[in-house]
Short mmCIF file of C-alpha atoms in Angstrom, two decimals:
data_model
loop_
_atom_site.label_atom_id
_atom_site.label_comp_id
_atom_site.label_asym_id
_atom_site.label_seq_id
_atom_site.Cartn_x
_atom_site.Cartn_y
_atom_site.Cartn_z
CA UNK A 77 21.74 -0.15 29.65
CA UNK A 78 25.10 -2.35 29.42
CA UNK A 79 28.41 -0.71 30.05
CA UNK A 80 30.63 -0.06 27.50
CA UNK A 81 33.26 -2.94 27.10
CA UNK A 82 36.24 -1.33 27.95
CA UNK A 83 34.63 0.34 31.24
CA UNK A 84 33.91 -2.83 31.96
CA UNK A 85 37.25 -4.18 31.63
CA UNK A 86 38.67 -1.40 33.08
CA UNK A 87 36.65 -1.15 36.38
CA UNK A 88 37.84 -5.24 36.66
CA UNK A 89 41.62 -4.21 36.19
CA UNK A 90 41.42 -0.92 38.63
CA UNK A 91 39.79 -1.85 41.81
CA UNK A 92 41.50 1.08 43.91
CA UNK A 93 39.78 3.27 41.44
CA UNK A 94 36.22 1.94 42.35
CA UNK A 95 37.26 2.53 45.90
CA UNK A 96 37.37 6.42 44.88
CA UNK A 97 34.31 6.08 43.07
CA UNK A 98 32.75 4.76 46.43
CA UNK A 99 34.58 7.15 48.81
CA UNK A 100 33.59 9.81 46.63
CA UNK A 101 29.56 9.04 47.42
CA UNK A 102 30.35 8.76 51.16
CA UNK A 103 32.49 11.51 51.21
CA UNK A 104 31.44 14.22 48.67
CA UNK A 105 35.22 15.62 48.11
CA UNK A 106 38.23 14.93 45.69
CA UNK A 107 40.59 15.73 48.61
CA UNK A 108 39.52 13.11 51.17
CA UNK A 109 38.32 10.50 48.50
CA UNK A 110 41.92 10.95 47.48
CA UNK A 111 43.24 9.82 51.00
CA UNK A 112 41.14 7.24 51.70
CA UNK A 113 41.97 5.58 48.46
CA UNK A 114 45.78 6.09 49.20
CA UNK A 115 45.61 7.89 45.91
CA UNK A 116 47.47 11.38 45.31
CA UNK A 117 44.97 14.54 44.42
CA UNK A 118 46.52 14.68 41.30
CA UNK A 119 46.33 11.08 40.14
CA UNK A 120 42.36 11.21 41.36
CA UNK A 121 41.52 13.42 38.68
CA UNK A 122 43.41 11.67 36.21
CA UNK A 123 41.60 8.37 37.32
CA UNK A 124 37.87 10.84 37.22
CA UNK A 125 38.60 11.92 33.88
CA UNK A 126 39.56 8.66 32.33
CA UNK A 127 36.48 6.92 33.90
CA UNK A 128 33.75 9.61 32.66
CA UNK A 129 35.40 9.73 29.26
CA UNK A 130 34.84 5.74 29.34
CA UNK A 131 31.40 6.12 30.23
CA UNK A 132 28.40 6.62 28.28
CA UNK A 133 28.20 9.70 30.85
CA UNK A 134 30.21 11.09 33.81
CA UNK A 135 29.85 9.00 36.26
CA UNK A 136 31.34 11.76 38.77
CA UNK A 137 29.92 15.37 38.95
CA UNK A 138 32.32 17.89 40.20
CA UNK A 139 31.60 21.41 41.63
CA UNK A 140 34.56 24.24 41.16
CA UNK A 141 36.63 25.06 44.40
CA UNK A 142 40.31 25.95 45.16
CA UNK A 143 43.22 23.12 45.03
CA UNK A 144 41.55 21.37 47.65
CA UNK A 145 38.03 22.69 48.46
CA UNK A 146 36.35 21.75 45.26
CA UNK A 147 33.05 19.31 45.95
CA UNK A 148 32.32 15.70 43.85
CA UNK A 149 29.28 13.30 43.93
CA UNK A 150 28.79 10.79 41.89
CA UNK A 151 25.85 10.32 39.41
CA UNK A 152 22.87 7.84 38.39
CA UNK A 153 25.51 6.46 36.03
CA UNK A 154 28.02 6.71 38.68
CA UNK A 155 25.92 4.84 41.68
CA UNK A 156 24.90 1.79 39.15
CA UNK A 157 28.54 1.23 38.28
CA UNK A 158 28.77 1.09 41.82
CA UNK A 159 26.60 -1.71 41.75
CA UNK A 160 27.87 -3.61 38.38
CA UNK A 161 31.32 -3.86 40.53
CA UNK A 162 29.97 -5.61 43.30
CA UNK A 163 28.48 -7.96 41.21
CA UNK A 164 31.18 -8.46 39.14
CA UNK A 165 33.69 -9.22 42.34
CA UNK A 166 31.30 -12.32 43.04
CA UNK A 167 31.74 -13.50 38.87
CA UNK A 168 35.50 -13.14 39.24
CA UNK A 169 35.74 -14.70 42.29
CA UNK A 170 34.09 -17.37 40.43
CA UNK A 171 36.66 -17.29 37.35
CA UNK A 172 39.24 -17.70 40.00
CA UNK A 173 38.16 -20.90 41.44
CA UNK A 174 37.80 -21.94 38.03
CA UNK A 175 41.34 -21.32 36.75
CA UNK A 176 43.13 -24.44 36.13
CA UNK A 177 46.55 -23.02 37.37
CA UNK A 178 48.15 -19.45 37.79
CA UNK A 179 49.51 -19.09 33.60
CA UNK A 180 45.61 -19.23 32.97
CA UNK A 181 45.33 -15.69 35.13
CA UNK A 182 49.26 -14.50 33.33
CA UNK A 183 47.80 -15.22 30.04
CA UNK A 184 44.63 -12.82 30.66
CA UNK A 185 46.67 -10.45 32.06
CA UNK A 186 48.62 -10.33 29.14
CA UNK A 187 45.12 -10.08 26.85
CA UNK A 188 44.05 -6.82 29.02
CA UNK A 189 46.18 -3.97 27.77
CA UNK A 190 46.70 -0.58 29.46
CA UNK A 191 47.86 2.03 27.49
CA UNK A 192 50.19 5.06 28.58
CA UNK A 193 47.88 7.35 26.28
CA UNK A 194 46.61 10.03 28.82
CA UNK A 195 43.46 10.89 26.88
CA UNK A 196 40.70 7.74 25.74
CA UNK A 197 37.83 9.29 24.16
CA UNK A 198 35.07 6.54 23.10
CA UNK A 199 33.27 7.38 20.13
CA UNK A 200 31.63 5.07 16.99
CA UNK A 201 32.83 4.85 13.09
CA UNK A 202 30.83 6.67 11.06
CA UNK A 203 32.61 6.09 7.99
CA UNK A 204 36.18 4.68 6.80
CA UNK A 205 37.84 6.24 3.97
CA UNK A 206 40.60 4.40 1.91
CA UNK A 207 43.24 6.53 1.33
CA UNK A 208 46.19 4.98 -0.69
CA UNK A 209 47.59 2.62 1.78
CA UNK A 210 46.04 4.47 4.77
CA UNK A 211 41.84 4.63 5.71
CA UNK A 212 40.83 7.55 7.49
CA UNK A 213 38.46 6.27 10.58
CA UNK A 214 35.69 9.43 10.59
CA UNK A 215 34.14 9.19 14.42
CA UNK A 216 30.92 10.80 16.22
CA UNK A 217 31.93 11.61 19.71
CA UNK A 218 29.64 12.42 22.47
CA UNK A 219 27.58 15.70 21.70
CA UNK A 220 27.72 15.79 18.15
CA UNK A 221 31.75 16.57 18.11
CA UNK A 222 33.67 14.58 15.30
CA UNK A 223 37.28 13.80 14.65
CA UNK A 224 39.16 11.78 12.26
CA UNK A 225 41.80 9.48 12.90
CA UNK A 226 44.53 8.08 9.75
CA UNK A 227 45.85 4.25 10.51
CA UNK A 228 47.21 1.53 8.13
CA UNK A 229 45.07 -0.55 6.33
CA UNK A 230 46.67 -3.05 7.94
CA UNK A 231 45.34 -1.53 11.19
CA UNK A 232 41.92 -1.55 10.07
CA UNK A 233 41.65 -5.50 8.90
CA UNK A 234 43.38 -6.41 12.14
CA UNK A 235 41.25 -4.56 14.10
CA UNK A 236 38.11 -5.74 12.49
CA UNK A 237 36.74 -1.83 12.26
CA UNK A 238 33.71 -1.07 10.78
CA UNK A 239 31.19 1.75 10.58
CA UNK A 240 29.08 1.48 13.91
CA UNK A 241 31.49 0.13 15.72
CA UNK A 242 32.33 1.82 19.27
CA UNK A 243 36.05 2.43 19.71
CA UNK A 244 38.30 4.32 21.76
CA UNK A 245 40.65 7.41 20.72
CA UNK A 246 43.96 7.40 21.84
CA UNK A 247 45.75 10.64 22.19
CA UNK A 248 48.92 10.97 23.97
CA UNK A 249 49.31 14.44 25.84
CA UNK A 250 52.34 15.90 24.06
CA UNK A 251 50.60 15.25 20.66
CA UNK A 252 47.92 18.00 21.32
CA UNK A 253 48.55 21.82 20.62
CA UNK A 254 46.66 24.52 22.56
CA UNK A 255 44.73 27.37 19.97
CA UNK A 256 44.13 30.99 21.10
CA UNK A 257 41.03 32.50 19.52
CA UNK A 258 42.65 34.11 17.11
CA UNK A 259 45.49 31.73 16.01
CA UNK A 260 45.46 29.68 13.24
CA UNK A 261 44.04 26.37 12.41
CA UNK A 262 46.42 23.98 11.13
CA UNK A 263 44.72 22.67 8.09
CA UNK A 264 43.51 19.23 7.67
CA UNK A 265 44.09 18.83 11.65
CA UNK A 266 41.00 17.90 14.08
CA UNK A 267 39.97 20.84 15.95
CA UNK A 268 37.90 20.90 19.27
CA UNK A 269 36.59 23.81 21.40
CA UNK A 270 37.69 23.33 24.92
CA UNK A 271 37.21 24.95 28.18
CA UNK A 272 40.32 25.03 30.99
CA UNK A 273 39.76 23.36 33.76
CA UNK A 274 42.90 23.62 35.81
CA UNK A 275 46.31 24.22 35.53
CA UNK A 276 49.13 22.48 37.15
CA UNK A 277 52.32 24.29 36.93
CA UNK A 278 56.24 22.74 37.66
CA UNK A 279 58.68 24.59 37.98
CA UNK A 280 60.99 24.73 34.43
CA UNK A 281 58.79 22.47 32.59
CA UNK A 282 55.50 22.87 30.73
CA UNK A 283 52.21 23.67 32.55
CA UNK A 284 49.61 20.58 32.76
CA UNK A 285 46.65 22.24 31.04
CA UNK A 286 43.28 19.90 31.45
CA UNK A 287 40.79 20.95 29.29
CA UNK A 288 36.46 20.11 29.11
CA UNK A 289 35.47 19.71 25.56
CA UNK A 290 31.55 20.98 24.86
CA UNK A 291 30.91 17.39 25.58
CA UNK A 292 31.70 17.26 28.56
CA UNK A 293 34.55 14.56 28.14
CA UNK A 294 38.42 15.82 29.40
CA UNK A 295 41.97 15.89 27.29
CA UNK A 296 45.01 16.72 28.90
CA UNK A 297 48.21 18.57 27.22
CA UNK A 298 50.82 20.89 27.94
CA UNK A 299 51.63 24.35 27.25
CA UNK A 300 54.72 26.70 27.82
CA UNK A 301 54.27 29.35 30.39
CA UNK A 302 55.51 32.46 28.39
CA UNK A 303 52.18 30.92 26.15
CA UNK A 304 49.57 30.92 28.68
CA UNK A 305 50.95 34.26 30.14
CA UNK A 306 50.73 36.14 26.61
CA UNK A 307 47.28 34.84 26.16
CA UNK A 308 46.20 35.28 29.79
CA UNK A 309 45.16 31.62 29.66
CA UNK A 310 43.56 30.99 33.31
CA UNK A 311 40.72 28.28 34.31
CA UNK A 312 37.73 29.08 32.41
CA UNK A 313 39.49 30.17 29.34
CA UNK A 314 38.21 29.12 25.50
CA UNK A 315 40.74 27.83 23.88
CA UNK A 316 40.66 25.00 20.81
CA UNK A 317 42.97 21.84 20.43
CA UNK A 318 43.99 20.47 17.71
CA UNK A 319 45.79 17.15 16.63
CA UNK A 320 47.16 15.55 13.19
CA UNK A 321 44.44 12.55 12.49
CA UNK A 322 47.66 10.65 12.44
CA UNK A 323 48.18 11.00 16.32
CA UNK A 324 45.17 9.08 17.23
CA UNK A 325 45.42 5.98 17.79
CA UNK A 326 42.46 3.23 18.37
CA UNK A 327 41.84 0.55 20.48
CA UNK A 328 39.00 -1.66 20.64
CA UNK A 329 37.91 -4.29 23.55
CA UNK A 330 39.98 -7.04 23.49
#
């Protein structure tokens, strides 16, 4: 089965984080995968979450342990990307012969963009509705979860969307809000059950809470302290999250 495009281009673009994916199989931890891919802990579970949400499925399975002690392998999905990179390393070693001079390689560069948007959740267009002078994108996650996203119409010629296409949803962190069980829904906002996985605390700013959706893909947001406390929020909380349709944006393989 082919890799989604934007895995693909992003495994091409990231080649330190394909070394984790490899030191990950030879080593079986987070921690030392970390180090050997001069990578912090904390910025090897952002690059883990962003790849499995990328993926058709995780391609890294992760056991629970303390701050350091927790286990990792990777899996089927994991090992064949694995594979697809070496392959691909001989193709662009190709492309690079082939360039005609070094604004050939500027001008791709410039055609890949990276986004700061900590969560990318892939999912297809199930419908578009027109809405005025807006369309609301309706999209079918992983696992039968569903959100809704509201763009220009602009955004939606340019981008060329269309029901069953695959695209990815762009959520910065801040634009999330954390739900106790019995708090309110905000209506018309998209609404996802969510597990905690960790939580990363700093001293006089907001907590780093990274949540597992039913799916098994990850968001990240942030939550006040006196919040968490009041709710006793602690790793393997429930909690929902919910987000304004107009807060996701979407991207689509160049």
């Amino acid at each position: 089965m082919p890799l989604p495009a934007l895995l693909t281009q992003h495994i091409v673009r990231r080649p330190q984080r394909i070394a984790l994916l490899q030191h990950i199989a030879e080593q079986g931890s987070i921690t030392r995968a970390a180090k050997s891919a001069g990578m912090s802990y904390k910025a090897a579970w952002d690059a883990i979450d962003e790849l499995n949400n990328l993926a058709a499925s995780p391609l890294v399975e992760r056991s629970v342990g303390g701050r350091g002690g927790g286990g990792a392998k990777l899996s089927k999905e994991g090992l064949r990307v694995l594979r697809l990179y070496q392959r691909l390393q001989a193709l662009q070693a190709q492309i690079l012969e082939a360039a005609e001079d070094a604004s050939d390689l500027d001008l791709l560069g410039r055609l890949m963009l990276r986004t700061s948007a900590r969560n990318q959740l892939q999912g297809r267009i199930q419908a578009i509705q027109p809405e005025g002078q807006y369309d609301r994108i309706c999209l079918a996650l992983a696992g039968d979860l569903n959100i809704e996203a509201l763009i220009t119409r602009d955004s939606t010629q340019r981008l060329e969307l269309a029901p069953g296409a695959t695209v990815i949803a762009l959520i910065k962190a801040g634009w999330l809000t954390l739900l106790a069980p019995q708090e309110q829904l905000e209506e018309g906002y998209n609404c996802l059950q969510a597990r905690v996985e960790s939580l990363l605390a700093e001293p006089s700013s907001p907590t780093e809470v990274r949540l597992t959706l039913t799916n098994g893909q990850t968001l990240c947001t942030f939550a006040e302290p006196d919040w968490l406390d009041y709710h006793a929020v602690v790793p393997g909380s429930e909690l929902r999250v919910q987000f304004q349709p107009s807060y996701v944006l979407i991207g689509t393989p160049a």
